[in-house]
């Protein structure tokens, strides 16, 4: 292994061992991933985008508020002040409708049992 | 308005004539160009309606959306489609503004530099073409997000780390790198870690940079320079081509990762922070793009300022003192990390703690001591290239969704940070705006990143923010300081700081490579 390609990281023996393990296991060149804007499920879209802001205090809590789905989709497409807008290529209409229904009917997770 | 129920499969109608036209293009020519786009891409990939255009119009910069409203948005999936689109653009002189993942928040977002440009959204070109776990390289298309690449590495059990900007999950490596963005790992200077590009030129030629033109090469993603003039640089922060593939280097996951924070109490400590840590950075004892974040940047990640202050204008110093005391934040907060074997990390940790002790100031906080609290937690994620959007908390600090990054380059000397910090604070204060800032440390420079936050729903504050930004640029310019990157409202003013000869050469290249000026006119102040 030539450290030339790792100019900023000291290459120790453990690195080399680690890389050697994966050396034979090059994954096949990937074909197109999920078409852009489509998500495996509304929940995945929620977790990988919305929840990173809406369950961390960055944006307001949306769960258990029974927000109208039309309102949710409109905020997502247009953005709202600090909330960025999401184009169809980031989340398509079908996925967004799924997320809107999911959020609209969601409940807050049960708080962890207090001791 | 979004439809309630899924409509029965309907062939999308031919798009309506756009509501806005690009400068100098007649309605008839635009109509003809749109018809040709439809013939190339199909009607579903050429949109002009308000619902589809809206997300590309939302900006955070202090200018009316009308100045940046696109006429249409088109989606391409193949290089051949882009070549055909360019032919049409040349024929009708229709300008196009290319975006990859389109998350250029605070620099113009997804909107074009001037109204009427057609946005070419490449988000659908999202193939991860190759990840080589042996050489630790990747080759990606424009639409690939950091989240997608992270998922791919995880799913395939490839022990490589990304380096991403703070909007990680929703942004992408190609767009970020061609705008010369930065991350927080040892690979944080992204363009330095880029290797090989494919670029579609305005005349439809497809260029592969570096080793990419050599038939049968295996070195496209490992040797940056190729032969003869090195070209990759001219396709960053520019409008000379459309980048359709990009190679990048990825960092092997280290056996040990040790993020830490050093808290400093006083504003003036910034001088000693730089003097103490610069030698460690240059010697690679601290290998990553560490940051020095000020109290407001830190506070914004955990709360709105209304928790302590519900007035308007500049946050008073007395309030900041209270926040520091009650929330346990420093005036300046250093975030850095060590990567390597246990032995390497231990040796470097000794050097660092020794240097801090010798300097007589600074309180070190380890990951164990921070115990999962913010802002440490999200900083630790960023320094290992993980996904987080926590930094968007900046926008609830004052509220209103206005933001422009003022990011002058600083030489990594204590005296310079003192002067830049004083000057920025003074100018922002004149306009009633806060100094919310961090220094991101490069190899020998620092990006002094100030988030000019303002309320976009208040026209008066928006006008003040605009004026303030212009003054920041000019006053810094007078003292020999200029920005590493700027938003679409101030590209010409920033370009002027780099002198008339630079502007002339930029234009000479533009005229040679894109004689009709169809690619992103105005980007970095460059037009034909
Ligand atoms: C809270 C917050 C924190 C941020 N932190 C950081 C940070 O740490 N580091 C950082 O760098 N930025 C940061 N940003 C700014 C910005 O959001 C990121 O730089 C983001 O990565 C840029 O968006 P993108 O990756 O989607 O690129 P895009 O928006 O797709 O591209 C950026 C620009 O590059 C050009 N371009 C894009 N694609 C092409 C192409 N195919 N061919 C030619 N030109 C092209 C266009 O001019 C485009 O406007 C931050 C923003 C916010 C709101």
Tab-separated table of C-alpha atoms in Angstrom, chain B residues 150-485:
chain	number	residue	atom	x	y	z
B	150	UNK	CA	-22.756	6.925	3.232
B	151	UNK	CA	-25.554	4.343	2.905
B	152	UNK	CA	-23.658	2.670	0.084
B	153	UNK	CA	-20.468	2.386	2.150
B	154	UNK	CA	-22.417	1.081	5.146
B	155	UNK	CA	-24.448	-1.434	3.151
B	156	UNK	CA	-21.344	-2.786	1.454
B	157	UNK	CA	-19.297	-2.767	4.621
B	158	UNK	CA	-16.591	-0.581	3.147
B	159	UNK	CA	-14.505	1.004	5.926
B	160	UNK	CA	-14.137	4.431	4.333
B	161	UNK	CA	-15.216	7.796	5.717
B	162	UNK	CA	-16.663	10.778	3.931
B	163	UNK	CA	-15.910	14.415	4.550
B	164	UNK	CA	-19.021	16.546	4.284
B	165	UNK	CA	-20.201	20.093	4.847
B	166	UNK	CA	-22.648	20.741	7.686
B	167	UNK	CA	-25.772	20.147	5.520
B	168	UNK	CA	-24.362	16.647	4.920
B	169	UNK	CA	-27.427	14.448	4.473
B	170	UNK	CA	-29.124	16.610	1.858
B	171	UNK	CA	-26.109	18.064	-0.005
B	172	UNK	CA	-23.748	16.242	-2.350
B	173	UNK	CA	-20.010	15.820	-2.990
B	174	UNK	CA	-19.955	16.996	-6.584
B	175	UNK	CA	-21.856	20.265	-6.103
B	176	UNK	CA	-20.017	21.018	-2.884
B	177	UNK	CA	-16.596	20.327	-4.352
B	178	UNK	CA	-17.066	22.267	-7.579
B	179	UNK	CA	-18.047	25.249	-5.427
B	180	UNK	CA	-14.875	24.566	-3.407
B	181	UNK	CA	-16.738	23.782	-0.197
B	182	UNK	CA	-15.206	22.404	2.945
B	183	UNK	CA	-15.754	19.691	5.529
B	184	UNK	CA	-14.242	18.864	8.895
B	185	UNK	CA	-12.190	15.669	8.587
B	186	UNK	CA	-8.529	15.436	7.534
B	187	UNK	CA	-9.999	15.475	4.003
B	188	UNK	CA	-11.897	18.693	4.753
B	189	UNK	CA	-10.440	20.736	1.887
B	190	UNK	CA	-12.628	18.947	-0.634
B	191	UNK	CA	-11.148	20.206	-3.846
B	192	UNK	CA	-7.718	19.053	-2.698
B	193	UNK	CA	-9.165	15.535	-2.388
B	194	UNK	CA	-10.883	15.634	-5.791
B	195	UNK	CA	-9.284	13.585	-8.571
B	196	UNK	CA	-10.484	13.546	-12.169
B	197	UNK	CA	-13.607	15.038	-13.733
B	198	UNK	CA	-15.798	14.566	-16.741
B	199	UNK	CA	-17.029	17.880	-18.100
B	200	UNK	CA	-19.474	18.656	-20.899
B	201	UNK	CA	-18.350	21.840	-22.622
B	202	UNK	CA	-20.664	24.428	-24.153
B	203	UNK	CA	-19.985	23.097	-27.654
B	204	UNK	CA	-20.963	19.578	-26.579
B	205	UNK	CA	-17.441	18.176	-26.298
B	206	UNK	CA	-16.926	15.839	-23.361
B	207	UNK	CA	-13.602	16.404	-21.594
B	208	UNK	CA	-12.064	14.037	-19.092
B	209	UNK	CA	-9.473	15.813	-16.979
B	210	UNK	CA	-6.257	14.485	-15.461
B	211	UNK	CA	-5.549	10.928	-16.610
B	212	UNK	CA	-9.135	10.561	-17.867
B	213	UNK	CA	-8.316	11.128	-21.521
B	214	UNK	CA	-5.901	8.214	-21.695
B	215	UNK	CA	-7.609	5.224	-23.235
B	216	UNK	CA	-7.701	2.294	-20.837
B	217	UNK	CA	-6.269	4.271	-17.919
B	218	UNK	CA	-6.508	2.880	-14.411
B	219	UNK	CA	-5.191	6.114	-12.901
B	220	UNK	CA	-8.073	8.570	-13.433
B	221	UNK	CA	-8.965	8.627	-9.750
B	222	UNK	CA	-5.434	8.413	-8.366
B	223	UNK	CA	-3.295	10.980	-10.193
B	224	UNK	CA	-4.674	14.476	-10.202
B	225	UNK	CA	-2.422	16.345	-12.561
B	226	UNK	CA	-2.420	14.335	-15.807
B	227	UNK	CA	-0.238	15.984	-18.426
B	228	UNK	CA	0.179	19.568	-19.574
B	229	UNK	CA	-1.936	22.357	-18.111
B	230	UNK	CA	-3.921	21.163	-15.119
B	231	UNK	CA	-7.551	21.988	-15.894
B	232	UNK	CA	-9.800	20.843	-13.044
B	233	UNK	CA	-9.509	24.193	-11.260
B	234	UNK	CA	-11.147	26.124	-14.080
B	235	UNK	CA	-14.307	24.056	-13.693
B	236	UNK	CA	-14.748	25.058	-10.045
B	237	UNK	CA	-16.602	28.223	-9.024
B	238	UNK	CA	-16.882	28.877	-12.737
B	239	UNK	CA	-19.213	28.657	-15.690
B	240	UNK	CA	-16.960	27.005	-18.256
B	241	UNK	CA	-18.552	23.566	-18.313
B	242	UNK	CA	-21.035	21.138	-16.801
B	243	UNK	CA	-19.346	18.593	-14.578
B	244	UNK	CA	-20.985	15.183	-15.030
B	245	UNK	CA	-18.608	12.912	-13.138
B	246	UNK	CA	-16.153	13.535	-10.348
B	247	UNK	CA	-13.493	11.407	-8.730
B	248	UNK	CA	-12.672	11.853	-5.067
B	249	UNK	CA	-10.466	10.370	-2.381
B	250	UNK	CA	-11.987	8.827	0.696
B	251	UNK	CA	-10.366	8.407	4.064
B	252	UNK	CA	-9.790	4.971	5.579
B	253	UNK	CA	-11.756	4.574	8.766
B	254	UNK	CA	-9.192	4.954	11.546
B	255	UNK	CA	-8.990	2.351	14.306
B	256	UNK	CA	-9.296	5.118	16.896
B	257	UNK	CA	-11.181	8.395	16.589
B	258	UNK	CA	-10.889	10.966	19.350
B	259	UNK	CA	-12.863	14.198	18.981
B	260	UNK	CA	-12.385	16.908	21.569
B	261	UNK	CA	-13.314	20.471	22.397
B	262	UNK	CA	-11.224	23.228	23.953
B	263	UNK	CA	-13.198	26.000	25.574
B	264	UNK	CA	-11.859	29.534	25.915
B	265	UNK	CA	-13.512	32.176	28.082
B	266	UNK	CA	-12.574	35.466	26.506
B	267	UNK	CA	-13.167	36.998	23.087
B	268	UNK	CA	-9.542	38.092	22.883
B	269	UNK	CA	-8.365	34.498	23.375
B	270	UNK	CA	-8.765	34.001	19.619
B	271	UNK	CA	-5.223	35.339	19.240
B	272	UNK	CA	-3.646	32.688	21.452
B	273	UNK	CA	-5.866	29.928	20.086
B	274	UNK	CA	-4.407	30.493	16.650
B	275	UNK	CA	-0.846	30.829	17.885
B	276	UNK	CA	-1.104	27.680	19.993
B	277	UNK	CA	-2.819	25.442	17.478
B	278	UNK	CA	-1.378	26.564	14.123
B	279	UNK	CA	1.934	24.762	14.622
B	280	UNK	CA	0.069	21.574	15.541
B	281	UNK	CA	-2.070	21.853	12.428
B	282	UNK	CA	0.832	22.527	10.086
B	283	UNK	CA	2.780	19.619	11.570
B	284	UNK	CA	-0.308	17.407	11.138
B	285	UNK	CA	-0.502	16.606	14.839
B	286	UNK	CA	-4.051	17.898	14.475
B	287	UNK	CA	-4.837	16.523	11.033
B	288	UNK	CA	-8.375	17.748	10.471
B	289	UNK	CA	-10.062	20.980	9.446
B	290	UNK	CA	-10.698	22.035	13.028
B	291	UNK	CA	-12.983	24.932	13.867
B	292	UNK	CA	-12.979	27.813	16.324
B	293	UNK	CA	-16.674	28.624	16.887
B	294	UNK	CA	-17.818	31.676	18.805
B	295	UNK	CA	-20.437	31.691	21.526
B	296	UNK	CA	-23.390	32.631	19.330
B	297	UNK	CA	-22.630	29.923	16.769
B	298	UNK	CA	-22.566	27.415	19.607
B	299	UNK	CA	-25.653	28.748	21.298
B	300	UNK	CA	-27.614	28.709	18.044
B	301	UNK	CA	-27.092	24.969	17.756
B	302	UNK	CA	-28.997	24.442	20.979
B	303	UNK	CA	-31.581	27.220	21.350
B	304	UNK	CA	-33.185	30.361	19.926
B	305	UNK	CA	-31.776	33.573	21.329
B	306	UNK	CA	-35.245	34.440	22.644
B	307	UNK	CA	-34.465	32.074	25.501
B	308	UNK	CA	-32.217	34.809	26.879
B	309	UNK	CA	-33.077	37.904	24.906
B	310	UNK	CA	-36.260	38.949	23.181
B	311	UNK	CA	-35.131	42.351	22.001
B	312	UNK	CA	-34.088	43.229	18.462
B	313	UNK	CA	-30.753	44.314	17.045
B	314	UNK	CA	-27.374	43.163	18.282
B	315	UNK	CA	-27.394	40.661	21.150
B	316	UNK	CA	-25.921	42.609	24.084
B	317	UNK	CA	-22.612	41.430	25.521
B	318	UNK	CA	-24.196	41.068	28.946
B	319	UNK	CA	-26.611	38.510	27.494
B	320	UNK	CA	-23.740	36.603	25.904
B	321	UNK	CA	-21.970	36.508	29.257
B	322	UNK	CA	-25.099	35.061	30.830
B	323	UNK	CA	-25.382	32.435	28.090
B	324	UNK	CA	-21.737	31.460	28.525
B	325	UNK	CA	-22.178	31.033	32.245
B	326	UNK	CA	-25.515	29.235	32.220
B	327	UNK	CA	-25.048	27.049	29.146
B	328	UNK	CA	-21.383	26.288	29.767
B	329	UNK	CA	-20.163	27.682	26.439
B	330	UNK	CA	-16.878	29.397	25.715
B	331	UNK	CA	-16.353	32.742	24.005
B	332	UNK	CA	-14.475	30.550	21.522
B	333	UNK	CA	-14.873	26.789	21.268
B	334	UNK	CA	-12.311	24.719	19.418
B	335	UNK	CA	-13.338	21.410	17.853
B	336	UNK	CA	-10.613	19.097	16.609
B	337	UNK	CA	-10.013	15.362	16.468
B	338	UNK	CA	-7.330	12.721	16.349
B	339	UNK	CA	-7.398	9.752	13.994
B	340	UNK	CA	-5.151	6.725	13.875
B	341	UNK	CA	-3.931	3.778	15.838
B	342	UNK	CA	-4.184	3.815	19.602
B	343	UNK	CA	-0.468	4.569	19.850
B	344	UNK	CA	-0.589	7.416	17.348
B	345	UNK	CA	-3.554	9.009	19.044
B	346	UNK	CA	-1.959	8.712	22.447
B	347	UNK	CA	1.269	10.366	21.338
B	348	UNK	CA	-0.561	13.234	19.647
B	349	UNK	CA	-2.911	13.654	22.602
B	350	UNK	CA	0.087	14.167	24.860
B	351	UNK	CA	1.492	16.790	22.513
B	352	UNK	CA	-1.819	18.641	22.361
B	353	UNK	CA	-2.617	18.593	26.057
B	354	UNK	CA	0.963	19.651	26.730
B	355	UNK	CA	0.659	22.608	24.368
B	356	UNK	CA	-2.645	23.718	25.889
B	357	UNK	CA	-1.247	23.476	29.378
B	358	UNK	CA	1.847	25.440	28.397
B	359	UNK	CA	-0.319	28.173	26.870
B	360	UNK	CA	-1.981	28.727	30.229
B	361	UNK	CA	-5.549	28.877	28.929
B	362	UNK	CA	-8.252	26.673	27.471
B	363	UNK	CA	-10.272	23.896	29.059
B	364	UNK	CA	-10.244	20.562	27.261
B	365	UNK	CA	-13.477	18.584	27.027
B	366	UNK	CA	-13.381	14.987	25.843
B	367	UNK	CA	-16.156	12.974	24.232
B	368	UNK	CA	-16.750	11.158	27.500
B	369	UNK	CA	-17.117	14.437	29.364
B	370	UNK	CA	-19.484	15.873	26.759
B	371	UNK	CA	-21.579	12.697	27.121
B	372	UNK	CA	-23.710	13.031	24.009
B	373	UNK	CA	-24.732	16.665	24.527
B	374	UNK	CA	-24.967	19.288	21.792
B	375	UNK	CA	-23.111	21.010	20.245
B	376	UNK	CA	-20.274	18.526	20.899
B	377	UNK	CA	-22.247	15.631	19.511
B	378	UNK	CA	-22.890	17.159	16.089
B	379	UNK	CA	-19.327	18.443	15.854
B	380	UNK	CA	-18.070	14.930	16.530
B	381	UNK	CA	-20.320	13.691	13.720
B	382	UNK	CA	-19.028	16.308	11.298
B	383	UNK	CA	-15.400	15.509	12.089
B	384	UNK	CA	-16.001	11.893	11.075
B	385	UNK	CA	-18.101	12.764	8.028
B	386	UNK	CA	-21.379	11.548	9.465
B	387	UNK	CA	-24.883	12.814	8.735
B	388	UNK	CA	-26.395	15.632	10.817
B	389	UNK	CA	-28.436	18.753	10.141
B	390	UNK	CA	-28.011	20.186	13.635
B	391	UNK	CA	-26.213	23.282	12.397
B	392	UNK	CA	-29.417	24.540	10.787
B	393	UNK	CA	-30.194	25.617	14.342
B	394	UNK	CA	-28.398	28.804	13.261
B	395	UNK	CA	-31.639	29.879	11.599
B	396	UNK	CA	-33.704	29.810	14.703
B	397	UNK	CA	-31.209	32.061	16.540
B	398	UNK	CA	-32.921	35.217	15.311
B	399	UNK	CA	-35.559	33.591	13.114
B	400	UNK	CA	-36.820	34.645	9.725
B	401	UNK	CA	-34.681	32.442	7.515
B	402	UNK	CA	-32.246	35.061	6.188
B	403	UNK	CA	-28.601	34.020	5.829
B	404	UNK	CA	-25.548	34.972	3.813
B	405	UNK	CA	-22.107	33.551	4.487
B	406	UNK	CA	-19.447	36.206	4.659
B	407	UNK	CA	-16.313	34.093	4.448
B	408	UNK	CA	-13.056	36.014	4.146
B	409	UNK	CA	-9.813	34.070	3.924
B	410	UNK	CA	-7.502	34.645	6.892
B	411	UNK	CA	-3.824	33.828	7.158
B	412	UNK	CA	-3.517	31.629	10.247
B	413	UNK	CA	-1.959	34.283	12.453
B	414	UNK	CA	-3.367	35.474	15.730
B	415	UNK	CA	-2.970	39.142	14.850
B	416	UNK	CA	-5.030	38.729	11.707
B	417	UNK	CA	-7.909	36.986	13.473
B	418	UNK	CA	-8.033	39.751	16.053
B	419	UNK	CA	-8.282	42.379	13.339
B	420	UNK	CA	-10.836	40.495	11.229
B	421	UNK	CA	-12.997	39.649	14.218
B	422	UNK	CA	-13.000	43.231	15.439
B	423	UNK	CA	-13.798	44.609	12.006
B	424	UNK	CA	-16.602	42.134	11.264
B	425	UNK	CA	-18.216	42.712	14.640
B	426	UNK	CA	-18.031	46.468	14.266
B	427	UNK	CA	-19.610	46.512	10.798
B	428	UNK	CA	-22.347	44.023	11.685
B	429	UNK	CA	-23.070	46.070	14.810
B	430	UNK	CA	-23.653	49.215	12.739
B	431	UNK	CA	-26.520	47.392	11.070
B	432	UNK	CA	-27.934	45.790	14.203
B	433	UNK	CA	-26.719	42.308	13.209
B	434	UNK	CA	-24.899	39.686	15.258
B	435	UNK	CA	-21.365	38.396	14.834
B	436	UNK	CA	-22.101	34.664	14.546
B	437	UNK	CA	-18.812	33.204	13.419
B	438	UNK	CA	-16.367	30.374	13.191
B	439	UNK	CA	-12.903	29.945	11.779
B	440	UNK	CA	-12.446	26.746	9.769
B	441	UNK	CA	-8.766	25.913	9.750
B	442	UNK	CA	-7.151	24.890	6.477
B	443	UNK	CA	-3.545	23.935	5.896
B	444	UNK	CA	-2.187	27.433	6.469
B	445	UNK	CA	-5.240	29.572	5.953
B	446	UNK	CA	-8.512	29.795	7.772
B	447	UNK	CA	-11.970	30.407	6.348
B	448	UNK	CA	-13.419	33.034	8.654
B	449	UNK	CA	-17.062	32.121	8.205
B	450	UNK	CA	-19.590	34.663	9.457
B	451	UNK	CA	-23.269	33.811	9.115
B	452	UNK	CA	-24.967	37.117	8.396
B	453	UNK	CA	-28.324	36.185	9.901
B	454	UNK	CA	-31.353	38.393	9.451
B	455	UNK	CA	-35.131	38.210	9.277
B	456	UNK	CA	-36.123	37.751	5.651
B	457	UNK	CA	-39.755	38.520	6.458
B	458	UNK	CA	-38.785	42.035	7.581
B	459	UNK	CA	-38.050	44.161	4.489
B	460	UNK	CA	-36.189	46.750	6.522
B	461	UNK	CA	-33.881	44.199	8.126
B	462	UNK	CA	-33.348	42.542	4.746
B	463	UNK	CA	-32.285	45.867	3.219
B	464	UNK	CA	-29.908	46.440	6.126
B	465	UNK	CA	-28.410	42.975	5.743
B	466	UNK	CA	-27.787	43.657	2.056
B	467	UNK	CA	-26.091	46.945	2.773
B	468	UNK	CA	-24.102	45.391	5.588
B	469	UNK	CA	-22.798	42.604	3.379
B	470	UNK	CA	-21.660	45.085	0.723
B	471	UNK	CA	-19.812	47.043	3.377
B	472	UNK	CA	-18.205	43.925	4.837
B	473	UNK	CA	-16.833	43.083	1.393
B	474	UNK	CA	-15.557	46.579	0.701
B	475	UNK	CA	-14.077	47.312	4.128
B	476	UNK	CA	-12.349	43.941	4.274
B	477	UNK	CA	-11.180	44.481	0.700
B	478	UNK	CA	-9.562	47.786	1.649
B	479	UNK	CA	-7.426	45.897	4.146
B	480	UNK	CA	-6.388	43.188	1.705
B	481	UNK	CA	-8.929	40.574	2.733
B	482	UNK	CA	-11.235	38.767	0.319
B	483	UNK	CA	-13.717	35.901	0.453
B	484	UNK	CA	-13.206	32.281	-0.603
B	485	UNK	CA	-16.708	32.046	-2.037
